[in-house]
Amino acid sequence: MGRSSIAAALALGAAALAATPAQAELVSAANPQKIKEIMESRGWPANLVMNAGEDPYIESDRDGLQFLVIFMNCTAGRNCRTLQYYMGFGAAKNVSLERFNEWNREKRFARAYRSEKGAPVLEMDVDVDFKGIPRENLSETFNTWAALMDSYRDFVFGDG
Amino acid sequence: MTMTGSVRWMLLAAALATASSAAAAEDPRVFADADQIAALLKTEGHEAKVSVDKAGDRMIESQHNDRNYRIFFYGCSEGIVAGPCTSVQFYIAFTRGKPFPADRIAEWNGNWRFGRAYLDSEKDPVIEMDLNLDAGGMSKALFLDTLDIWFEVLGNFDEFVFTDPDAKKADSPEPKPAD
């Protein structure tokens, strides 16, 4: 009922959207500590690294897959506006350009490529400028990222 | 922590700067709803035609820099009669009339943010950008900011595709002007 009633409101046009119910908590990249807390609430370790004048990043891992949440478009390391989820495999068999192309053609949200050192990399960018996005929306991007990390491990190390 | 080339830093600077003024006092939520997004695009002065894609979901056909791009809708459980879907995908394909080199696609993906580039079955270069609009959607200001990022991605990829580093200038099609 909740979803369908929202759908009905949308049918009335964009102006009807002002009637969207209670505002959800917004999360932006300007608050790395909050994003660290959200990651930890999922049971993911989150080591926030903040060096003066540099973009903050969070080191994490999930099921043995290490990854980073990098804060970008910052001003002197603060007031960041976008996020990048990043994972790279240091040791992996050679993955052909054709295979990378296959990933990028078939998958959504995250881009795969081979680093200059030959490591398969997976990246996903999220715009969280202004007041940010609802916490639930950010959490969904983490769900998406987690699924993509699993797929990428199979993609890089699997027989396919 | 050197995974961010300087070129990536430049990518968003313009988009983020120009979009800042879009933050309005009234800021309705944007969802993955074709009618809503099409209306929003028109309000912002863009063309937007709602039609139906091969999967039976709605899509939007629009333009930027005289280039036709599409917005696809995903997670639309009830097909074309549904309300909001869960996510959208911005899509544009270019053709140069000959196969595009796979190593240049790889170069793109290693150097730029937000877009995901690949060669389609005809070896034509395609770029896509995905956006989750489920679970509360996002503010209008942030959606328009993301739209500006897409325009940056589209424009930069357009220029990249039609700039052949190995060809003489006379052989290279002229990229479309930036504006």
Coordinates of C-alpha atoms in Angstrom, one line a residue:
Chain A
M1 CA 0.0 0.0 0.0
G2 CA 2.8 2.4 0.9
R3 CA 4.5 1.9 -2.4
S4 CA 1.4 2.1 -4.5
S5 CA 0.2 5.3 -2.8
I6 CA 3.5 6.9 -3.5
A7 CA 3.2 5.8 -7.1
A8 CA -0.2 7.4 -7.3
A9 CA 1.2 10.6 -6.0
L10 CA 4.0 10.5 -8.6
A11 CA 1.4 10.1 -11.4
L12 CA 0.2 13.6 -10.5
G13 CA 3.5 15.0 -11.6
A14 CA 6.7 16.3 -10.1
A15 CA 5.0 18.9 -8.0
A16 CA 3.3 16.2 -6.0
L17 CA 6.7 15.0 -4.8
A18 CA 6.8 17.7 -2.2
A19 CA 4.3 15.5 -0.3
T20 CA 6.9 12.8 0.2
P21 CA 6.6 11.6 3.8
A22 CA 9.1 12.1 6.7
Q23 CA 12.6 13.0 5.6
A24 CA 15.1 10.2 6.0
E25 CA 18.5 10.8 7.5
L26 CA 20.8 12.1 4.9
V27 CA 24.4 11.0 4.6
S28 CA 27.1 13.0 2.7
A29 CA 30.8 12.5 2.0
A30 CA 31.4 15.6 4.1
N31 CA 31.1 13.4 7.2
P32 CA 33.6 10.5 6.9
Q33 CA 32.9 9.5 10.5
K34 CA 29.2 8.9 9.7
I35 CA 30.1 6.6 6.8
K36 CA 32.6 4.7 8.9
E37 CA 29.8 4.2 11.4
I38 CA 27.4 2.9 8.8
M39 CA 30.0 0.5 7.5
E40 CA 30.6 -0.8 11.1
S41 CA 26.9 -1.2 11.6
R42 CA 27.0 -3.7 8.8
G43 CA 29.7 -5.6 10.6
W44 CA 32.5 -4.4 8.3
P45 CA 35.7 -3.2 9.8
A46 CA 36.4 0.4 9.0
N47 CA 39.7 2.2 9.5
L48 CA 39.3 5.8 8.7
V49 CA 42.6 7.4 7.5
M50 CA 42.7 11.1 7.6
N51 CA 46.0 12.9 6.8
A52 CA 46.1 16.7 6.8
G53 CA 45.4 18.1 3.4
E54 CA 44.7 14.7 1.8
D55 CA 41.5 13.0 0.8
P56 CA 40.3 10.7 3.6
Y57 CA 39.7 7.1 3.0
I58 CA 38.4 4.1 4.8
E59 CA 40.1 0.7 4.8
S60 CA 37.7 -2.2 5.1
D61 CA 37.3 -5.8 4.2
R62 CA 34.4 -8.2 3.8
D63 CA 34.7 -12.0 3.5
G64 CA 38.4 -11.6 2.9
L65 CA 38.1 -9.0 0.2
Q66 CA 39.9 -5.8 1.1
F67 CA 38.5 -2.6 -0.3
L68 CA 38.6 1.2 0.2
V69 CA 36.0 3.8 0.4
I70 CA 37.7 6.9 -0.9
F71 CA 36.4 10.4 -0.3
M72 CA 36.9 12.6 -3.4
N73 CA 36.3 16.1 -4.7
C74 CA 37.4 17.4 -1.3
T75 CA 38.7 20.8 -0.4
A76 CA 42.0 20.3 1.4
G77 CA 40.8 17.0 2.6
R78 CA 37.5 18.3 3.9
N79 CA 34.0 18.8 2.6
C80 CA 34.2 15.9 0.2
R81 CA 31.5 15.6 -2.4
T82 CA 31.8 12.2 -4.0
L83 CA 32.8 8.6 -3.0
Q84 CA 34.6 5.9 -4.8
Y85 CA 34.5 2.3 -3.7
Y86 CA 37.7 0.6 -4.8
M87 CA 39.1 -2.9 -4.8
G88 CA 42.3 -4.2 -6.5
F89 CA 43.7 -7.7 -6.6
G90 CA 47.5 -7.6 -6.3
A91 CA 48.0 -11.1 -7.4
A92 CA 45.9 -12.4 -10.2
K93 CA 46.2 -14.3 -13.4
N94 CA 46.3 -12.3 -16.5
V95 CA 42.9 -11.1 -17.4
S96 CA 42.5 -10.3 -21.1
L97 CA 41.1 -7.0 -22.4
E98 CA 38.2 -9.0 -23.9
R99 CA 37.3 -10.3 -20.5
F100 CA 37.4 -6.8 -18.9
N101 CA 35.2 -5.7 -21.8
E102 CA 32.8 -8.5 -21.0
W103 CA 32.5 -7.3 -17.4
N104 CA 31.9 -3.7 -18.4
R105 CA 29.3 -4.7 -20.9
E106 CA 27.3 -7.0 -18.7
K107 CA 27.6 -5.6 -15.2
R108 CA 26.2 -2.4 -13.8
F109 CA 27.5 0.3 -11.4
A110 CA 31.1 -0.7 -11.2
R111 CA 33.9 -0.4 -13.8
A112 CA 36.6 -3.0 -14.2
Y113 CA 40.1 -2.4 -15.6
R114 CA 43.7 -3.5 -15.3
S115 CA 46.0 -1.2 -13.4
E116 CA 49.4 -0.1 -14.8
K117 CA 50.9 -2.9 -12.7
G118 CA 48.6 -5.5 -14.1
A119 CA 46.2 -5.7 -11.1
P120 CA 42.5 -6.2 -11.8
V121 CA 40.7 -3.2 -10.3
L122 CA 37.0 -2.6 -9.6
E123 CA 35.6 0.9 -9.0
M124 CA 32.2 2.3 -8.3
D125 CA 31.5 6.0 -7.9
V126 CA 28.7 7.6 -5.9
D127 CA 27.7 11.3 -5.9
V128 CA 26.8 12.4 -2.4
D129 CA 27.1 16.1 -2.8
F130 CA 24.9 18.7 -1.2
K131 CA 23.1 17.3 1.8
G132 CA 23.8 13.8 0.7
I133 CA 21.6 10.8 0.0
P134 CA 19.2 9.0 2.3
R135 CA 21.1 6.6 4.6
E136 CA 19.0 3.7 3.2
N137 CA 20.1 4.7 -0.3
L138 CA 23.8 4.7 0.7
S139 CA 23.3 1.4 2.4
E140 CA 21.9 0.0 -0.9
T141 CA 25.0 1.2 -2.7
F142 CA 27.0 -0.9 -0.2
N143 CA 24.8 -3.9 -0.9
T144 CA 25.4 -3.4 -4.6
W145 CA 29.1 -3.0 -4.0
A146 CA 29.3 -6.2 -1.9
A147 CA 27.6 -8.2 -4.5
L148 CA 29.9 -6.8 -7.2
M149 CA 33.0 -7.6 -5.2
D150 CA 31.9 -11.2 -4.9
S151 CA 31.2 -11.3 -8.6
Y152 CA 34.5 -9.8 -9.4
R153 CA 36.4 -12.3 -7.3
D154 CA 34.7 -15.1 -9.3
F155 CA 35.4 -13.2 -12.5
V156 CA 39.1 -12.7 -11.8
F157 CA 39.9 -16.1 -10.1
G158 CA 37.2 -18.3 -11.5
D159 CA 37.5 -20.6 -14.5
G160 CA 35.0 -18.7 -16.5
Chain B
M1 CA 46.8 6.0 -2.6
T2 CA 47.7 6.9 -6.1
M3 CA 44.7 5.4 -7.8
T4 CA 43.3 8.8 -8.6
G5 CA 45.0 10.4 -11.6
S6 CA 45.0 14.1 -11.9
V7 CA 42.7 13.9 -14.8
R8 CA 40.0 12.4 -12.6
W9 CA 40.2 15.4 -10.3
M10 CA 39.4 17.7 -13.2
L11 CA 36.5 15.7 -14.4
L12 CA 34.1 16.7 -11.8
A13 CA 35.3 20.2 -10.9
A14 CA 33.2 21.9 -13.6
A15 CA 30.1 19.9 -13.0
L16 CA 30.2 20.3 -9.3
A17 CA 30.8 24.0 -9.5
T18 CA 28.0 24.8 -12.0
A19 CA 25.5 22.6 -10.1
S20 CA 26.0 24.3 -6.8
S21 CA 23.6 27.0 -7.7
A22 CA 20.9 24.5 -8.4
A23 CA 20.3 23.8 -4.7
A24 CA 17.0 25.3 -4.0
A25 CA 15.0 25.8 -0.9
E26 CA 12.3 23.5 -2.1
D27 CA 14.0 20.2 -2.9
P28 CA 11.6 17.4 -3.8
R29 CA 12.8 13.8 -4.0
V30 CA 13.6 12.2 -7.3
F31 CA 12.8 8.6 -7.9
A32 CA 13.4 6.2 -10.8
D33 CA 10.2 7.3 -12.4
A34 CA 10.3 8.0 -16.2
D35 CA 7.5 10.6 -16.1
Q36 CA 9.0 12.5 -13.2
I37 CA 12.5 12.5 -14.6
A38 CA 11.3 13.4 -18.1
A39 CA 9.4 16.4 -16.6
L40 CA 12.4 17.4 -14.7
L41 CA 14.6 17.3 -17.8
K42 CA 12.1 19.5 -19.7
T43 CA 12.0 21.9 -16.8
E44 CA 15.8 22.2 -17.1
G45 CA 15.5 22.9 -20.8
H46 CA 16.4 19.5 -22.1
E47 CA 14.5 17.3 -24.6
A48 CA 12.9 14.3 -23.1
K49 CA 10.7 11.7 -24.8
V50 CA 9.4 8.8 -22.9
S51 CA 9.1 5.5 -24.8
V52 CA 9.5 1.8 -24.1
D53 CA 12.7 -0.2 -24.3
K54 CA 13.1 -3.8 -25.5
A55 CA 12.5 -5.2 -22.1
G56 CA 9.1 -3.5 -21.9
D57 CA 10.3 -0.9 -19.4
R58 CA 10.1 2.7 -19.9
M59 CA 13.0 4.7 -21.2
I60 CA 13.8 8.4 -21.9
E61 CA 15.4 9.6 -25.1
S62 CA 17.2 12.9 -24.6
Q63 CA 20.0 15.0 -26.0
H64 CA 23.1 16.7 -24.9
N65 CA 25.6 18.5 -27.2
D66 CA 23.5 17.3 -30.1
R67 CA 24.2 13.8 -29.1
N68 CA 21.3 11.4 -28.4
Y69 CA 21.4 9.5 -25.2
R70 CA 19.0 7.3 -23.3
I71 CA 18.0 6.7 -19.7
F72 CA 17.0 3.2 -19.0
F73 CA 15.0 2.1 -16.0
Y74 CA 15.7 -1.0 -13.9
G75 CA 14.0 -2.8 -11.1
C76 CA 10.6 -2.1 -12.6
S77 CA 8.7 -5.1 -11.1
E78 CA 5.4 -4.1 -12.7
G79 CA 6.6 -3.2 -16.1
I80 CA 5.4 -0.1 -17.9
V81 CA 2.4 0.4 -15.6
A82 CA 4.6 0.6 -12.6
G83 CA 5.4 3.6 -10.4
P84 CA 9.1 4.2 -9.6
C85 CA 11.6 1.6 -10.6
T86 CA 14.7 1.2 -8.4
S87 CA 17.6 2.5 -10.5
V88 CA 18.4 4.2 -13.8
Q89 CA 21.1 3.9 -16.4
F90 CA 22.4 6.7 -18.6
Y91 CA 23.5 5.3 -21.9
I92 CA 25.1 6.5 -25.1
A93 CA 26.8 4.6 -28.0
F94 CA 29.0 6.1 -30.6
T95 CA 30.1 4.8 -34.0
R96 CA 33.1 5.6 -36.0
G97 CA 32.2 3.2 -38.7
K98 CA 35.2 0.9 -37.8
P99 CA 36.0 -1.2 -34.8
F100 CA 37.1 0.9 -31.8
P101 CA 40.4 -0.3 -30.1
A102 CA 39.8 -2.4 -27.0
D103 CA 43.0 -1.0 -25.4
R104 CA 41.6 2.6 -25.6
I105 CA 38.4 1.5 -23.8
A106 CA 40.7 0.0 -21.1
E107 CA 42.6 3.3 -21.0
W108 CA 39.3 5.1 -20.4
N109 CA 38.2 2.9 -17.7
G110 CA 41.5 3.2 -15.9
N111 CA 41.5 7.0 -16.0
W112 CA 38.0 8.3 -15.6
R113 CA 35.3 8.2 -13.0
F114 CA 31.6 7.5 -13.0
G115 CA 31.2 6.1 -16.5
R116 CA 31.7 2.5 -17.5
A117 CA 32.9 2.1 -21.0
Y118 CA 32.9 -1.0 -23.2
L119 CA 32.7 -2.2 -26.8
D120 CA 29.3 -3.5 -27.9
S121 CA 28.9 -6.5 -30.2
E122 CA 29.7 -4.3 -33.2
K123 CA 32.9 -3.0 -31.6
D124 CA 31.3 0.4 -31.2
P125 CA 32.2 2.3 -28.0
V126 CA 29.5 2.6 -25.4
I127 CA 29.5 4.4 -22.1
E128 CA 27.0 3.9 -19.3
M129 CA 26.5 5.4 -15.8
D130 CA 24.2 3.8 -13.2
L131 CA 22.4 5.6 -10.5
N132 CA 20.5 4.0 -7.6
L133 CA 17.2 5.9 -6.9
D134 CA 15.6 3.4 -4.6
A135 CA 15.3 3.6 -0.8
G136 CA 14.3 7.3 -0.5
G137 CA 15.6 8.4 -3.9
M138 CA 17.7 11.5 -3.8
S139 CA 17.1 15.3 -3.7
K140 CA 16.4 17.2 -6.9
A141 CA 19.6 19.2 -6.4
L142 CA 21.7 16.0 -6.1
F143 CA 20.0 14.4 -9.1
L144 CA 20.7 17.5 -11.2
D145 CA 24.3 17.4 -10.0
T146 CA 24.5 13.8 -11.1
L147 CA 23.0 14.7 -14.4
D148 CA 25.8 17.3 -14.8
I149 CA 28.3 14.6 -14.1
W150 CA 26.7 12.5 -16.8
F151 CA 27.0 15.4 -19.3
E152 CA 30.7 15.7 -18.4
V153 CA 31.2 11.9 -18.8
L154 CA 29.3 12.0 -22.2
G155 CA 31.2 15.0 -23.5
N156 CA 34.6 13.7 -22.4
F157 CA 33.9 10.3 -23.8
D158 CA 32.7 11.8 -27.1
E159 CA 35.9 13.7 -27.4
F160 CA 38.0 10.7 -26.4
V161 CA 36.3 8.5 -29.0
F162 CA 36.8 10.9 -31.8
T163 CA 40.3 11.8 -31.0
D164 CA 42.5 9.2 -32.5
P165 CA 46.0 9.4 -30.9
D166 CA 47.6 7.4 -33.8
A167 CA 45.9 9.0 -36.8
K168 CA 46.9 12.1 -38.7
K169 CA 44.6 15.0 -38.0
A170 CA 43.1 14.9 -41.5
D171 CA 41.9 11.4 -40.9
S172 CA 40.1 12.2 -37.6
P173 CA 36.5 13.1 -37.5
E174 CA 36.0 16.4 -35.8
P175 CA 34.6 16.0 -32.3
K176 CA 31.5 18.0 -31.6
P177 CA 32.1 21.4 -30.1
A178 CA 31.7 21.5 -26.3
D179 CA 28.8 23.8 -26.4

